[in-house]
Coordinates of C-alpha atoms in Angstrom, one line a residue:
M1 CA -221.1 39.6 -1.4
E2 CA -222.5 42.7 -2.7
E3 CA -222.5 44.1 0.8
D4 CA -218.8 43.4 1.2
I5 CA -218.0 45.3 -2.0
D6 CA -220.0 48.2 -0.9
T7 CA -218.2 48.1 2.4
R8 CA -214.9 48.2 0.6
K9 CA -216.0 51.4 -1.3
I10 CA -217.3 52.9 1.9
N11 CA -214.0 52.2 3.7
N12 CA -212.1 53.9 0.9
S13 CA -214.2 57.1 0.9
F14 CA -214.1 57.1 4.7
L15 CA -210.4 57.0 5.1
R16 CA -210.0 59.8 2.6
D17 CA -212.7 61.9 4.4
H18 CA -211.1 63.6 7.3
S19 CA -214.3 65.0 8.7
Y20 CA -215.3 61.7 9.9
A21 CA -212.0 60.9 11.6
T22 CA -212.1 60.3 15.3
E23 CA -209.6 59.7 18.0
A24 CA -209.7 56.0 17.4
D25 CA -208.9 56.4 13.6
I26 CA -205.6 58.0 14.3
I27 CA -202.8 55.5 12.9
S28 CA -200.4 54.4 15.5
T29 CA -198.0 52.1 13.3
V30 CA -197.5 51.0 9.7
E31 CA -195.7 48.3 8.1
F32 CA -195.1 47.1 4.6
N33 CA -194.8 43.4 3.8
H34 CA -191.5 42.2 2.3
T35 CA -192.6 42.7 -1.3
G36 CA -194.3 46.0 -0.8
E37 CA -197.5 44.8 -2.4
L38 CA -199.3 45.1 1.1
L39 CA -199.4 48.0 3.6
A40 CA -200.8 47.2 7.1
T41 CA -201.8 50.1 9.5
G42 CA -202.7 50.0 13.1
D43 CA -204.8 52.6 14.8
K44 CA -205.6 53.7 18.4
G45 CA -209.0 51.7 18.1
G46 CA -207.3 48.4 18.0
R47 CA -208.0 47.9 14.1
V48 CA -205.7 46.8 11.4
V49 CA -206.4 47.9 7.9
I50 CA -204.3 46.3 5.1
F51 CA -204.0 48.1 1.8
Q52 CA -203.1 46.4 -1.3
R53 CA -201.1 48.1 -4.3
E54 CA -203.2 48.4 -7.4
Q55 CA -201.7 46.2 -10.3
E56 CA -200.7 48.0 -13.4
S57 CA -202.9 47.3 -16.5
K58 CA -202.8 48.6 -20.1
N59 CA -205.9 50.7 -19.6
Q60 CA -204.9 52.2 -16.2
V61 CA -201.2 52.7 -16.2
H62 CA -201.4 55.7 -13.9
R63 CA -203.0 53.6 -11.1
R64 CA -199.8 51.7 -10.4
G65 CA -198.6 52.6 -6.9
E66 CA -202.1 53.5 -5.6
Y67 CA -203.1 51.5 -2.5
N68 CA -206.7 50.4 -1.8
V69 CA -208.3 48.8 1.1
Y70 CA -207.7 44.9 1.0
S71 CA -208.9 43.8 4.5
T72 CA -210.0 45.5 7.8
F73 CA -210.3 43.6 11.0
Q74 CA -210.4 44.4 14.8
S75 CA -207.2 43.0 16.3
H76 CA -207.4 44.2 19.9
E77 CA -210.2 45.1 22.3
P78 CA -209.9 47.3 25.4
E79 CA -209.2 45.2 28.4
F80 CA -209.0 45.6 32.2
D81 CA -206.4 44.1 34.6
Y82 CA -208.5 43.5 37.8
L83 CA -205.4 42.4 39.8
K84 CA -203.8 45.9 39.2
S85 CA -206.8 47.8 38.4
L86 CA -205.5 49.0 35.2
E87 CA -207.1 49.7 31.8
I88 CA -205.3 48.1 29.0
E89 CA -205.7 50.2 25.8
E90 CA -206.6 48.6 22.4
K91 CA -204.1 50.8 20.5
I92 CA -201.9 48.8 18.1
N93 CA -198.3 49.6 19.1
K94 CA -196.5 47.6 16.4
I95 CA -197.3 45.3 13.4
R96 CA -194.7 42.9 11.8
W97 CA -195.1 40.8 8.8
L98 CA -193.9 37.1 8.5
P99 CA -192.3 36.2 5.1
Q100 CA -194.8 34.7 2.8
Q101 CA -194.6 30.8 2.6
N102 CA -197.8 30.1 0.8
A103 CA -201.0 31.9 -0.6
A104 CA -201.8 33.3 2.8
Y105 CA -200.2 36.2 4.7
F106 CA -199.4 36.1 8.3
L107 CA -198.6 39.2 10.6
L108 CA -198.0 39.9 14.2
S109 CA -199.8 42.8 16.0
T110 CA -199.4 43.9 19.5
N111 CA -201.0 46.4 22.0
D112 CA -199.5 47.1 25.4
K113 CA -199.7 43.6 26.8
T114 CA -200.9 41.0 24.0
V115 CA -199.4 39.9 20.8
K116 CA -201.5 38.2 18.3
L117 CA -200.6 36.2 15.1
W118 CA -203.2 36.7 12.3
K119 CA -203.7 34.8 9.1
V120 CA -205.0 36.8 6.1
S121 CA -206.2 34.6 3.2
E122 CA -208.3 34.9 0.1
R123 CA -211.3 32.6 -0.8
D124 CA -212.8 32.6 -4.2
K125 CA -214.3 29.0 -4.3
R126 CA -216.9 27.3 -2.1
P127 CA -217.4 23.5 -1.6
E128 CA -220.9 22.2 -2.7
G129 CA -222.4 18.7 -2.7
Y130 CA -221.8 17.4 0.8
N131 CA -223.2 14.0 1.6
L132 CA -224.3 14.9 5.2
K133 CA -225.3 18.5 4.6
D134 CA -227.8 20.1 2.3
E135 CA -227.0 23.2 0.2
E136 CA -227.9 25.5 3.1
G137 CA -225.6 23.8 5.4
R138 CA -228.2 21.9 7.5
L139 CA -227.7 18.3 8.4
R140 CA -229.5 15.8 6.3
D141 CA -231.5 12.9 7.7
P142 CA -229.2 9.8 7.3
A143 CA -232.3 7.8 6.1
T144 CA -232.8 10.1 3.1
I145 CA -229.1 9.6 1.8
T146 CA -229.2 6.9 -0.9
T147 CA -226.3 8.0 -3.0
L148 CA -222.7 9.0 -2.6
R149 CA -221.8 12.4 -3.8
V150 CA -218.3 13.8 -4.4
P151 CA -218.2 17.5 -3.2
V152 CA -217.1 20.1 -5.9
L153 CA -215.6 23.6 -5.8
R154 CA -217.7 26.2 -7.2
P155 CA -216.5 29.9 -8.1
M156 CA -217.5 32.6 -5.9
D157 CA -216.8 36.3 -5.4
L158 CA -213.5 36.9 -3.7
M159 CA -213.6 37.2 0.0
V160 CA -210.7 38.2 2.1
E161 CA -210.6 36.6 5.6
A162 CA -208.5 37.5 8.7
T163 CA -208.5 34.8 11.3
P164 CA -206.4 34.9 14.7
R165 CA -204.1 31.8 14.8
R166 CA -202.3 32.5 18.1
V167 CA -202.5 34.7 21.1
F168 CA -199.5 35.4 23.1
A169 CA -200.4 37.0 26.4
N170 CA -199.5 37.4 30.2
A171 CA -195.8 37.6 29.6
H172 CA -195.1 41.3 30.1
T173 CA -195.5 43.3 33.2
Y174 CA -194.8 46.6 31.4
H175 CA -195.9 48.0 28.0
I176 CA -194.6 46.1 25.0
N177 CA -192.6 48.6 23.0
S178 CA -191.1 46.3 20.2
I179 CA -191.7 43.0 18.4
S180 CA -189.2 41.5 15.8
V181 CA -189.4 38.3 13.8
N182 CA -186.4 36.2 13.8
S183 CA -184.5 35.1 10.5
D184 CA -185.2 31.4 11.4
Y185 CA -189.1 32.2 11.1
E186 CA -189.7 30.0 14.0
T187 CA -189.3 32.5 16.9
Y188 CA -189.8 36.2 17.6
M189 CA -189.1 38.5 20.4
S190 CA -191.2 41.1 22.3
A191 CA -189.7 43.8 24.4
D192 CA -190.9 46.0 27.2
D193 CA -189.2 48.6 29.4
L194 CA -187.3 46.1 31.3
R195 CA -187.4 42.7 29.8
I196 CA -187.1 40.9 26.3
N197 CA -189.0 37.7 25.9
L198 CA -188.2 35.1 23.2
W199 CA -191.4 33.3 21.8
N200 CA -191.9 30.2 19.7
F201 CA -194.7 30.7 17.2
E202 CA -196.2 27.3 18.0
I203 CA -196.2 27.9 21.9
T204 CA -198.6 30.5 23.3
N205 CA -198.5 29.8 27.0
Q206 CA -194.7 30.0 27.4
S207 CA -191.9 32.4 26.6
F208 CA -188.1 32.5 27.5
N209 CA -186.7 35.6 29.1
I210 CA -183.5 36.5 27.4
V211 CA -183.0 40.1 28.7
D212 CA -183.8 41.3 32.1
I213 CA -182.5 44.7 33.3
K214 CA -184.8 45.2 36.3
P215 CA -182.8 45.9 39.5
A216 CA -183.6 44.3 42.7
N217 CA -184.5 47.7 44.1
M218 CA -186.5 49.8 41.5
E219 CA -185.0 52.9 43.1
E220 CA -181.8 52.0 41.6
L221 CA -183.2 52.0 38.0
T222 CA -181.3 54.2 35.8
E223 CA -182.3 53.3 32.2
V224 CA -185.2 51.4 30.3
I225 CA -185.2 49.3 27.0
T226 CA -186.8 51.6 24.2
A227 CA -186.6 49.3 21.1
A228 CA -185.2 45.9 20.0
E229 CA -184.6 44.0 16.8
F230 CA -183.1 40.8 15.5
H231 CA -180.3 40.7 13.1
P232 CA -181.7 40.2 9.5
H233 CA -179.5 37.1 8.7
H234 CA -178.1 35.7 12.0
C235 CA -180.9 34.1 14.1
N236 CA -178.7 34.1 17.3
T237 CA -178.0 38.0 17.2
F238 CA -180.1 40.9 18.3
V239 CA -179.7 44.4 19.6
Y240 CA -181.7 46.6 21.9
S241 CA -181.4 50.3 22.7
S242 CA -181.8 52.3 26.0
S243 CA -183.1 55.5 27.4
K244 CA -179.4 56.5 28.0
G245 CA -178.5 56.6 24.3
T246 CA -176.7 53.2 24.2
I247 CA -177.0 50.1 22.1
R248 CA -176.3 46.6 23.1
L249 CA -175.7 43.8 20.7
C250 CA -176.3 40.4 22.2
D251 CA -175.5 36.8 21.1
M252 CA -177.9 34.1 22.3
R253 CA -175.2 31.5 22.0
A254 CA -173.2 33.1 24.8
S255 CA -175.7 32.4 27.5
A256 CA -179.2 31.7 28.2
L257 CA -179.8 35.0 29.8
C258 CA -178.2 37.9 27.6
D259 CA -177.3 40.0 30.7
R260 CA -173.9 40.5 29.3
H261 CA -173.6 42.2 25.9
T262 CA -171.3 41.2 23.2
K263 CA -170.8 44.7 21.9
F264 CA -171.7 48.1 23.4
F265 CA -172.3 51.1 21.2
E266 CA -172.2 54.6 22.8
E267 CA -171.0 57.9 21.5
P268 CA -168.9 59.9 24.1
E269 CA -170.5 63.1 25.1
D270 CA -169.0 66.4 24.4
P271 CA -168.5 68.1 27.9
S272 CA -169.1 71.5 26.3
N273 CA -172.5 70.5 25.1
R274 CA -173.5 69.1 28.4
S275 CA -176.9 70.3 29.8
F276 CA -179.8 69.3 31.7
F277 CA -181.6 68.0 28.8
S278 CA -178.7 65.9 27.5
E279 CA -179.7 62.6 28.7
I280 CA -183.5 63.2 27.6
I281 CA -182.5 64.1 24.0
S282 CA -180.0 61.2 23.8
S283 CA -182.6 58.5 24.6
I284 CA -183.0 56.2 21.6
S285 CA -186.6 56.0 20.4
D286 CA -186.0 53.4 17.5
V287 CA -183.2 51.0 16.2
K288 CA -183.1 49.3 12.8
F289 CA -180.6 46.8 11.2
S290 CA -179.8 47.7 7.7
H291 CA -180.9 45.1 5.2
S292 CA -177.2 43.9 4.7
G293 CA -176.8 43.4 8.5
R294 CA -173.6 45.4 8.5
Y295 CA -175.1 48.7 10.1
I296 CA -177.3 49.8 12.7
M297 CA -179.4 52.9 12.5
T298 CA -180.8 54.7 15.6
R299 CA -183.1 57.7 16.1
D300 CA -182.9 60.0 19.1
Y301 CA -184.8 63.3 19.7
L302 CA -182.7 65.5 17.3
T303 CA -180.7 63.1 15.1
V304 CA -180.4 59.9 13.2
K305 CA -177.2 58.0 13.5
V306 CA -175.7 55.2 11.6
W307 CA -173.4 52.7 13.3
D308 CA -170.9 50.2 11.9
L309 CA -171.1 46.9 13.7
N310 CA -167.3 46.9 13.8
M311 CA -167.0 50.3 15.4
E312 CA -168.6 50.8 18.9
N313 CA -167.1 54.1 20.1
R314 CA -168.9 56.4 17.7
P315 CA -171.4 56.5 14.8
I316 CA -169.9 56.6 11.3
E317 CA -172.7 59.0 10.2
T318 CA -174.9 61.6 12.0
Y319 CA -177.8 63.4 10.4
Q320 CA -179.5 66.4 12.1
V321 CA -183.3 66.0 11.7
H322 CA -184.5 69.3 13.3
D323 CA -181.5 70.9 14.7
Y324 CA -183.5 74.2 14.9
L325 CA -185.1 72.8 18.1
R326 CA -181.9 72.7 20.0
S327 CA -182.4 76.3 21.3
K328 CA -186.0 75.6 22.3
L329 CA -185.4 72.7 24.5
C330 CA -186.5 74.4 27.6
S331 CA -189.9 75.2 26.2
L332 CA -190.2 71.7 24.8
Y333 CA -189.5 70.2 28.2
E334 CA -192.3 72.4 29.8
N335 CA -194.9 71.1 27.3
D336 CA -193.5 67.5 27.3
C337 CA -192.8 67.6 23.6
I338 CA -189.1 66.7 24.3
F339 CA -190.5 63.2 25.2
D340 CA -192.0 62.6 21.6
K341 CA -190.8 59.5 19.9
F342 CA -189.8 59.1 16.3
E343 CA -189.1 56.2 14.0
C344 CA -186.6 55.6 11.3
V345 CA -186.4 53.2 8.2
W346 CA -184.0 52.2 5.6
N347 CA -184.6 51.9 1.8
G348 CA -184.2 48.7 0.1
S349 CA -180.6 49.2 -0.8
D350 CA -179.5 50.8 2.5
S351 CA -178.6 54.0 0.5
V352 CA -181.2 56.3 1.9
I353 CA -182.8 56.7 5.4
M354 CA -186.0 58.3 6.3
T355 CA -187.4 59.6 9.5
G356 CA -190.2 61.7 10.9
S357 CA -190.4 65.3 12.3
Y358 CA -193.0 67.8 13.3
N359 CA -195.6 69.6 11.3
N360 CA -196.4 66.4 9.1
F361 CA -192.8 66.6 7.7
F362 CA -190.6 63.8 7.2
R363 CA -186.7 63.8 6.3
M364 CA -184.9 61.8 3.8
F365 CA -181.0 61.6 3.8
D366 CA -179.1 60.2 0.9
R367 CA -175.9 58.3 2.4
N368 CA -174.0 58.6 -0.8
T369 CA -174.5 62.3 -1.8
K370 CA -175.2 63.5 1.7
R371 CA -178.1 65.5 0.4
D372 CA -181.4 65.7 2.3
V373 CA -184.9 66.5 1.5
T374 CA -188.0 67.5 3.4
L375 CA -191.4 66.3 2.4
E376 CA -194.8 67.3 3.8
A377 CA -197.6 64.8 4.2
S378 CA -200.6 67.1 4.3
R379 CA -204.2 66.8 3.7
E380 CA -204.1 69.0 0.6
N381 CA -201.7 66.5 -1.3
S382 CA -203.0 63.3 0.2
K383 CA -205.2 62.6 -2.8
P384 CA -204.4 59.6 -5.0
R385 CA -201.4 59.9 -7.3
A386 CA -200.4 63.2 -5.9
I387 CA -196.7 63.8 -6.1
L388 CA -195.0 65.0 -2.8
K389 CA -192.7 68.0 -3.6
P390 CA -189.7 69.0 -1.5
R391 CA -190.2 71.9 0.9
K392 CA -187.9 74.7 1.7
L393 CA -188.4 75.7 5.2
I394 CA -187.7 79.0 7.1
Y395 CA -188.1 78.2 10.9
S396 CA -189.8 80.6 13.1
I397 CA -191.1 78.9 16.3
D398 CA -192.9 80.5 19.0
F399 CA -193.9 78.6 22.2

């Protein structure tokens, strides 16, 4: 156990020392659990690192809010599809926590093709006094067993174990871009560019296709699925967004295959602003239900929009994330930056939204006061307990 403790210290120092960072160490996704006590990060090397928030104590009040390494495990390995002669990267695309039901934690992680269910548990006791095994775990000679012993639990140093419980594979032809846990906690869905599959947590070899937008002739393909999420309270309802900037709300009670949507959200385009890049920058990269389930938030290249489920023709709120890039779209197209994807997230009360931008900046918008703030996540202020300060920016961009 001393070795495990030393490893934890090494992991902490390694994660804070950027000189040792490699391509595989680049974080590709992050996700808090439902209480905020744990933070899971997935990287391009297929690893999942779970951080735990430091508990507040009388002697160390200032440490409250600092996260330290809780567990590290290899979730995915690089694979090779021999039938299609394709390499499957180990990079973690998404992580989703399941609500905690007992002392253990469960989370889903996925790369391009395979979803895995992991159990993360603590062990601080070990059984001793087996009848058929000695103290070192070797089988005893039955002839030497003359008395019956009752095994007992002995205290031991805390050990965090991550074990794979389910592997959901071979159901997607295209790269998985979203996973979402249903509110019934019995099912979840996984989405790729053209299909959405519904899984039961207890069945690994079979999924049910609930959305399929693949045309009979691929030359007729006009849009792809970019993100999908279940409603936070209604287990029959989910939304998915497309590269055309549209959002479809589907009800699984209506039909087995949700090829017909219940609601269709799309903002009419202003003809005066129409350009070659209009369809590209309107592509939605992320969609999120509010915690109340009343609103949907979407992120496209330049803006974050909030939609009311009861109003399909236009968003009720639009926030400009980096409007200064609107005049640079031609240069952004030439260097492929215009295809970059950004995510968005609600705060706990749905009153503030946050999304990313370039140059390590992220933007926060207060829906009540309409004020916004730009914060920078840089190496200089990434030390523990550092306070992020708002940044005033004067944009001067050269390509």
